[in-house]
Amino acid sequence: MSPAASQPADGATPWVLTLSCPDRPGIVHAVAGLLAEHGGNITESQQFGDPLSGLFFMRVQVTSPAQRSELESALAALSDEFDLTWSLDVAGRPVRTLVMGSTAAHCLNDLAFRQRSENLPVELVAVVSNHTTLEPLAEFYGIPFHHVPVTAATKADAEARLLELVEELDVELVVLARYMQILSDDLCRALSGRVINIHHSFLPSFKGARPYAQAHDRGVKLIGATAHYVTGDLDEGPIIEQDVERVDHSRAVEDLVALGQDVERRALARAVRWHAEHRVLLDGHRTIVFR
Amino acid sequence: MSPAASQPADGATPWVLTLSCPDRPGIVHAVAGLLAEHGGNITESQQFGDPLSGLFFMRVQVTSPAQRSELESALAALSDEFDLTWSLDVAGRPVRTLVMGSTAAHCLNDLAFRQRSENLPVELVAVVSNHTTLEPLAEFYGIPFHHVPVTAATKADAEARLLELVEELDVELVVLARYMQILSDDLCRALSGRVINIHHSFLPSFKGARPYAQAHDRGVKLIGATAHYVTGDLDEGPIIEQDVERVDHSRAVEDLVALGQDVERRALARAVRWHAEHRVLLDGHRTIVFR
Amino acid sequence: MSPAASQPADGATPWVLTLSCPDRPGIVHAVAGLLAEHGGNITESQQFGDPLSGLFFMRVQVTSPAQRSELESALAALSDEFDLTWSLDVAGRPVRTLVMGSTAAHCLNDLAFRQRSENLPVELVAVVSNHTTLEPLAEFYGIPFHHVPVTAATKADAEARLLELVEELDVELVVLARYMQILSDDLCRALSGRVINIHHSFLPSFKGARPYAQAHDRGVKLIGATAHYVTGDLDEGPIIEQDVERVDHSRAVEDLVALGQDVERRALARAVRWHAEHRVLLDGHRTIVFR
Amino acid sequence: MSPAASQPADGATPWVLTLSCPDRPGIVHAVAGLLAEHGGNITESQQFGDPLSGLFFMRVQVTSPAQRSELESALAALSDEFDLTWSLDVAGRPVRTLVMGSTAAHCLNDLAFRQRSENLPVELVAVVSNHTTLEPLAEFYGIPFHHVPVTAATKADAEARLLELVEELDVELVVLARYMQILSDDLCRALSGRVINIHHSFLPSFKGARPYAQAHDRGVKLIGATAHYVTGDLDEGPIIEQDVERVDHSRAVEDLVALGQDVERRALARAVRWHAEHRVLLDGHRTIVFR
């Protein structure tokens, strides 16, 4: 959706640079200087200094005729001076994404439709599921479908298969689109920062199973959904996006489930877009989202 | 989504009754009495007396073992006394719906998905379009697709073909899902109260063509969409539902178009659901929506 | 805000009747009949049958020339037949309300302003606080101010004083407008169903102390507030209303506190209005809100 | 609310710099360099290049030990090179504000309360009204009240008196808080960019008088409010902020008026805050809002 995603007429490349480092004066000037030296024209820039962690975060979109290697060399030099953690990518490049699902189709349908029609910058390279319900939908959108059944006995094999696919397909992002299986600690670590889950409650309310039933029982007046990075600590990973929808006493649990699908897919789609556009940076167990 | 849509265990039928009449004391008692006489158990009931028009509106969901003919006879008798306009239907019965579209797929995709996965109580009996873009999507959802090209010269023929389809397929509701063609006055009259359009602005702002460009030019901070019944008076029909989304200065017109798709499909889906559940009653050029 | 709050021209009184009872056919007809026999004209009516508790709930606004005693006798008779719990009041009558606060003024300011300017149907008969900060504000709005200091040693005395005031002033509703003190179990029981608290989080998230600090630490993307009836079980009472506001990473804890004030006062004002208009009924530990 | 509003411990001043200029490479680097040369530490920075107008906009918060004169000299030099329009202020400095009202108190009450309790960075130096209704409220908040009656005959005198007050009191911002009088073209020009009005509709819908009556008649499902800069072209000035609230068929015009008060004060308070924090820049007849 960003205008910078399109190639400028003059052959310059639209880059997106994200970085974080200990906060101190001069960072912005140094980065702006590096980019100016490489003919860069900054089209979007955001920054944030966290007084609690003492860290500084920055995201810059810039068009520059420079080669990637030139920019990377310059950034490496700057990195030594400012102790930067940084990444550089072509703005708008589709991120190679694998979607894991179970039987509910709403999140996959939404992501696939937005990828096709709304320029969601992902390339959906695989759908993995322990059921076959989603196969026709994946097929309709031309996404290879992999049926990987999971039982208590085969869980380790299933996760090994998933890691194989991630490897083979150069997967950059795994989306748990109502996958309903808990990933092992080892898998969480192996894919750290690369797995987004949609939890069907407004976390930290209603962790764990059957959140809509919990919400109904508590009599809440808004239901919610939370898109977050997956860590070994279930439903405790860094939150990327949340949204809610108003409900009232007349709604049964199954109504909340149906209404919640809209909230889930909205929150998930935004989180995936922001991740794919390199707008999400980690600040401890919290996220910086440069929207 | 309504619990009354499911058949009660005891063989009684879930009915939905809507009525309007000149407001006067005793209506509720008379209707409740009629239903009680037929073994009815009221599960949902709403009413509204409009002080401006002097009209009274009511919607009742009731389970009753009575036959349709018995209820209709009783209602006809009551109708004479209170000058009722009424309709009776089986609650949750899917409404036979024809969707007209152009090239944008988001509204059709949303309606078809919700019909399949979220119990939207419609049966999509046809997709009609002046382009062929939507054909694969219609096919995926098993909806017959009709390509009816429209030019200035063939517009009358195209509308005649539409009316034929409405007739042949017993269509109860026509949804203009970003159809982009203006219907003739004659067609509007012929299908009065049975055509829902989604306009891509927060009416009455930005009527007519290119509303997102108008909205961008005016510098609004929220964009919107409006689902309304179609009348001969373009963009002036009774409003069923509206929704908005926050935007800011950084959004170009094409961003508004993309963001607006979410608002459009949400507003349209709600309007179609409420219409299909007989929750929308006309009060002059305004709607009563018994949600 | 309700039109029925104004006295009809013909001398009839606008009544509001609420009731609950075990669900069974014929209730609506019986109530409508009773009201029709007393010349009643129903202007607003809502109902809900809870399939889980098996209870039926109803709220009716009706204008009737009947005397209160006539209506009460008739309702008592009906009550025997249907095992009703009911209450009858004049619609729009201001509910005698005592506000308890600490030092934060936003909730008291909001309630007092709405009472004066927006027809919030309450009469603010006292402000009670363990500080004197709110005294000038109370004075400006002409509300008697009572300074009742609270220490660990004097807590029992302070609660006794509160109960005295409730007694003396015929208080019907106590509002904890960010009072910051926990009421004893005995007091909660004594005032059961008559105390509304505003908790500064989206319950059940962030119970207890410093919820905005908790919310900041968890990195949530929406902050909320919850208005609920107070029970002995802290932050677990029946929820009346909730609302949220979007925040992002750049907000420090003190920003959340400031932003949250808006959410708190909105949620509290709605809860107080609905309670005062007899729109809130208890269904176990959940609320029915007939808006 | 901004952390930068507080004085840093080391004696450096928190500045806020806003600027606009024709877009070209090197601006960010030049500004960051200027600030670095003056020991500046950038704490917040936003920018936007408008592809339509070809203009570049920037807002920077920076702490620097430099004197104002030093910074101004350096900026003047830069200005020549880049053709800058710029302004420099101490971040968090209260903006001298005059509020004009009529009889409705909700906007004045809200602004005065937020100024006192929520760090809204304004100093309310006068309330001017053609009625005396608001005098006690102004007095309670310690704001001098000026009664300036307006009739067709005295309108010119009243405006002259307003300009006098603006002069005498060094007023930087005039807020029309439901003032209900139309300012003359001359006055609009004299105070251009310094007058914010709250219009009680979602502009451009329902311009002019009685917007809630218009909204009710059209049957809209959301009502709104718009805060905008005042120009000679009534209700056409650049929009700063808009907000909406859901309504339904049961709401009479007077209900919309009451509900709308909440929307009006929310939208107005945000617009005043953003203006006072120098977050609003003009881009033709549209606004850039760096939130």
mmCIF file of N, CA and C in Angstrom, chain A residues 8 10-11 18-19 24 26-27 32 60 63 66 72 81 84 93 149 158 173 192 194 223 231 233 241 258 261:
data_model
loop_
_atom_site.group_PDB
_atom_site.id
_atom_site.type_symbol
_atom_site.label_atom_id
_atom_site.label_comp_id
_atom_site.label_asym_id
_atom_site.label_seq_id
_atom_site.Cartn_x
_atom_site.Cartn_y
_atom_site.Cartn_z
ATOM 1 N N PRO A 8 10.880 3.639 -8.425
ATOM 2 C CA PRO A 8 10.957 5.010 -8.946
ATOM 3 C C PRO A 8 11.370 4.997 -10.414
ATOM 4 N N ASP A 10 13.471 6.699 -12.009
ATOM 5 C CA ASP A 10 14.869 6.948 -12.372
ATOM 6 C C ASP A 10 15.783 5.751 -12.116
ATOM 7 N N GLY A 11 15.213 4.564 -11.824
ATOM 8 C CA GLY A 11 16.064 3.404 -11.638
ATOM 9 C C GLY A 11 16.585 3.256 -10.225
ATOM 10 N N THR A 18 15.829 -0.784 8.866
ATOM 11 C CA THR A 18 15.426 -0.708 10.274
ATOM 12 C C THR A 18 16.665 -0.906 11.133
ATOM 13 N N LEU A 19 16.685 -0.228 12.275
ATOM 14 C CA LEU A 19 17.843 -0.381 13.158
ATOM 15 C C LEU A 19 17.458 -0.096 14.600
ATOM 16 N N ARG A 24 21.761 7.514 21.953
ATOM 17 C CA ARG A 24 22.709 8.593 22.220
ATOM 18 C C ARG A 24 22.592 9.617 21.106
ATOM 19 N N GLY A 26 23.177 12.002 17.924
ATOM 20 C CA GLY A 26 23.927 11.887 16.687
ATOM 21 C C GLY A 26 23.536 10.737 15.786
ATOM 22 N N ILE A 27 22.676 9.843 16.273
ATOM 23 C CA ILE A 27 22.341 8.685 15.445
ATOM 24 C C ILE A 27 21.623 9.096 14.168
ATOM 25 N N ALA A 32 21.198 9.721 8.467
ATOM 26 C CA ALA A 32 20.792 10.599 7.362
ATOM 27 C C ALA A 32 21.999 10.932 6.488
ATOM 28 N N VAL A 60 13.527 3.644 8.249
ATOM 29 C CA VAL A 60 13.633 4.644 7.196
ATOM 30 C C VAL A 60 13.313 4.011 5.853
ATOM 31 N N THR A 63 14.835 6.090 -1.213
ATOM 32 C CA THR A 63 15.186 5.652 -2.566
ATOM 33 C C THR A 63 16.625 6.056 -2.818
ATOM 34 N N ALA A 66 22.157 3.481 -5.076
ATOM 35 C CA ALA A 66 23.304 2.676 -4.640
ATOM 36 C C ALA A 66 22.995 1.182 -4.721
ATOM 37 N N GLU A 72 25.335 -1.847 2.416
ATOM 38 C CA GLU A 72 25.649 -2.763 3.510
ATOM 39 C C GLU A 72 27.027 -2.483 4.105
ATOM 40 N N GLU A 81 30.385 1.838 15.100
ATOM 41 C CA GLU A 81 30.422 3.068 15.895
ATOM 42 C C GLU A 81 29.260 3.139 16.886
ATOM 43 N N LEU A 84 24.941 -0.880 16.289
ATOM 44 C CA LEU A 84 23.629 -1.051 15.650
ATOM 45 C C LEU A 84 23.260 -2.521 15.483
ATOM 46 N N ARG A 93 9.081 -5.769 -1.145
ATOM 47 C CA ARG A 93 9.393 -7.136 -1.563
ATOM 48 C C ARG A 93 8.491 -8.109 -0.812
ATOM 49 N N PRO A 149 -0.472 -34.555 9.364
ATOM 50 C CA PRO A 149 -1.275 -34.934 10.528
ATOM 51 C C PRO A 149 -0.437 -34.867 11.799
ATOM 52 N N ALA A 158 5.979 -34.215 12.928
ATOM 53 C CA ALA A 158 5.253 -33.134 12.250
ATOM 54 C C ALA A 158 6.060 -31.840 12.315
ATOM 55 N N LEU A 173 8.502 -16.202 7.124
ATOM 56 C CA LEU A 173 7.456 -15.936 8.114
ATOM 57 C C LEU A 173 6.494 -17.116 8.156
ATOM 58 N N SER A 192 12.282 -18.282 16.205
ATOM 59 C CA SER A 192 12.052 -17.087 17.035
ATOM 60 C C SER A 192 11.963 -15.799 16.211
ATOM 61 N N ARG A 194 9.909 -15.160 13.953
ATOM 62 C CA ARG A 194 9.414 -15.402 12.598
ATOM 63 C C ARG A 194 8.053 -16.096 12.593
ATOM 64 N N ILE A 223 -15.462 -8.380 22.832
ATOM 65 C CA ILE A 223 -14.560 -9.501 22.629
ATOM 66 C C ILE A 223 -13.403 -9.028 21.760
ATOM 67 N N THR A 231 6.362 -17.322 21.364
ATOM 68 C CA THR A 231 7.529 -17.710 22.153
ATOM 69 C C THR A 231 7.177 -19.019 22.860
ATOM 70 N N ASP A 233 6.602 -19.393 25.790
ATOM 71 C CA ASP A 233 5.660 -19.097 26.856
ATOM 72 C C ASP A 233 4.290 -18.811 26.231
ATOM 73 N N GLU A 241 -0.631 -6.617 17.469
ATOM 74 C CA GLU A 241 -1.875 -5.881 17.195
ATOM 75 C C GLU A 241 -3.022 -6.535 17.946
ATOM 76 N N ALA A 258 -18.488 -16.668 15.925
ATOM 77 C CA ALA A 258 -18.716 -16.143 14.570
ATOM 78 C C ALA A 258 -18.297 -14.683 14.470
ATOM 79 N N GLN A 261 -14.519 -14.041 14.391
ATOM 80 C CA GLN A 261 -13.752 -14.322 13.170
ATOM 81 C C GLN A 261 -13.362 -13.032 12.459
#
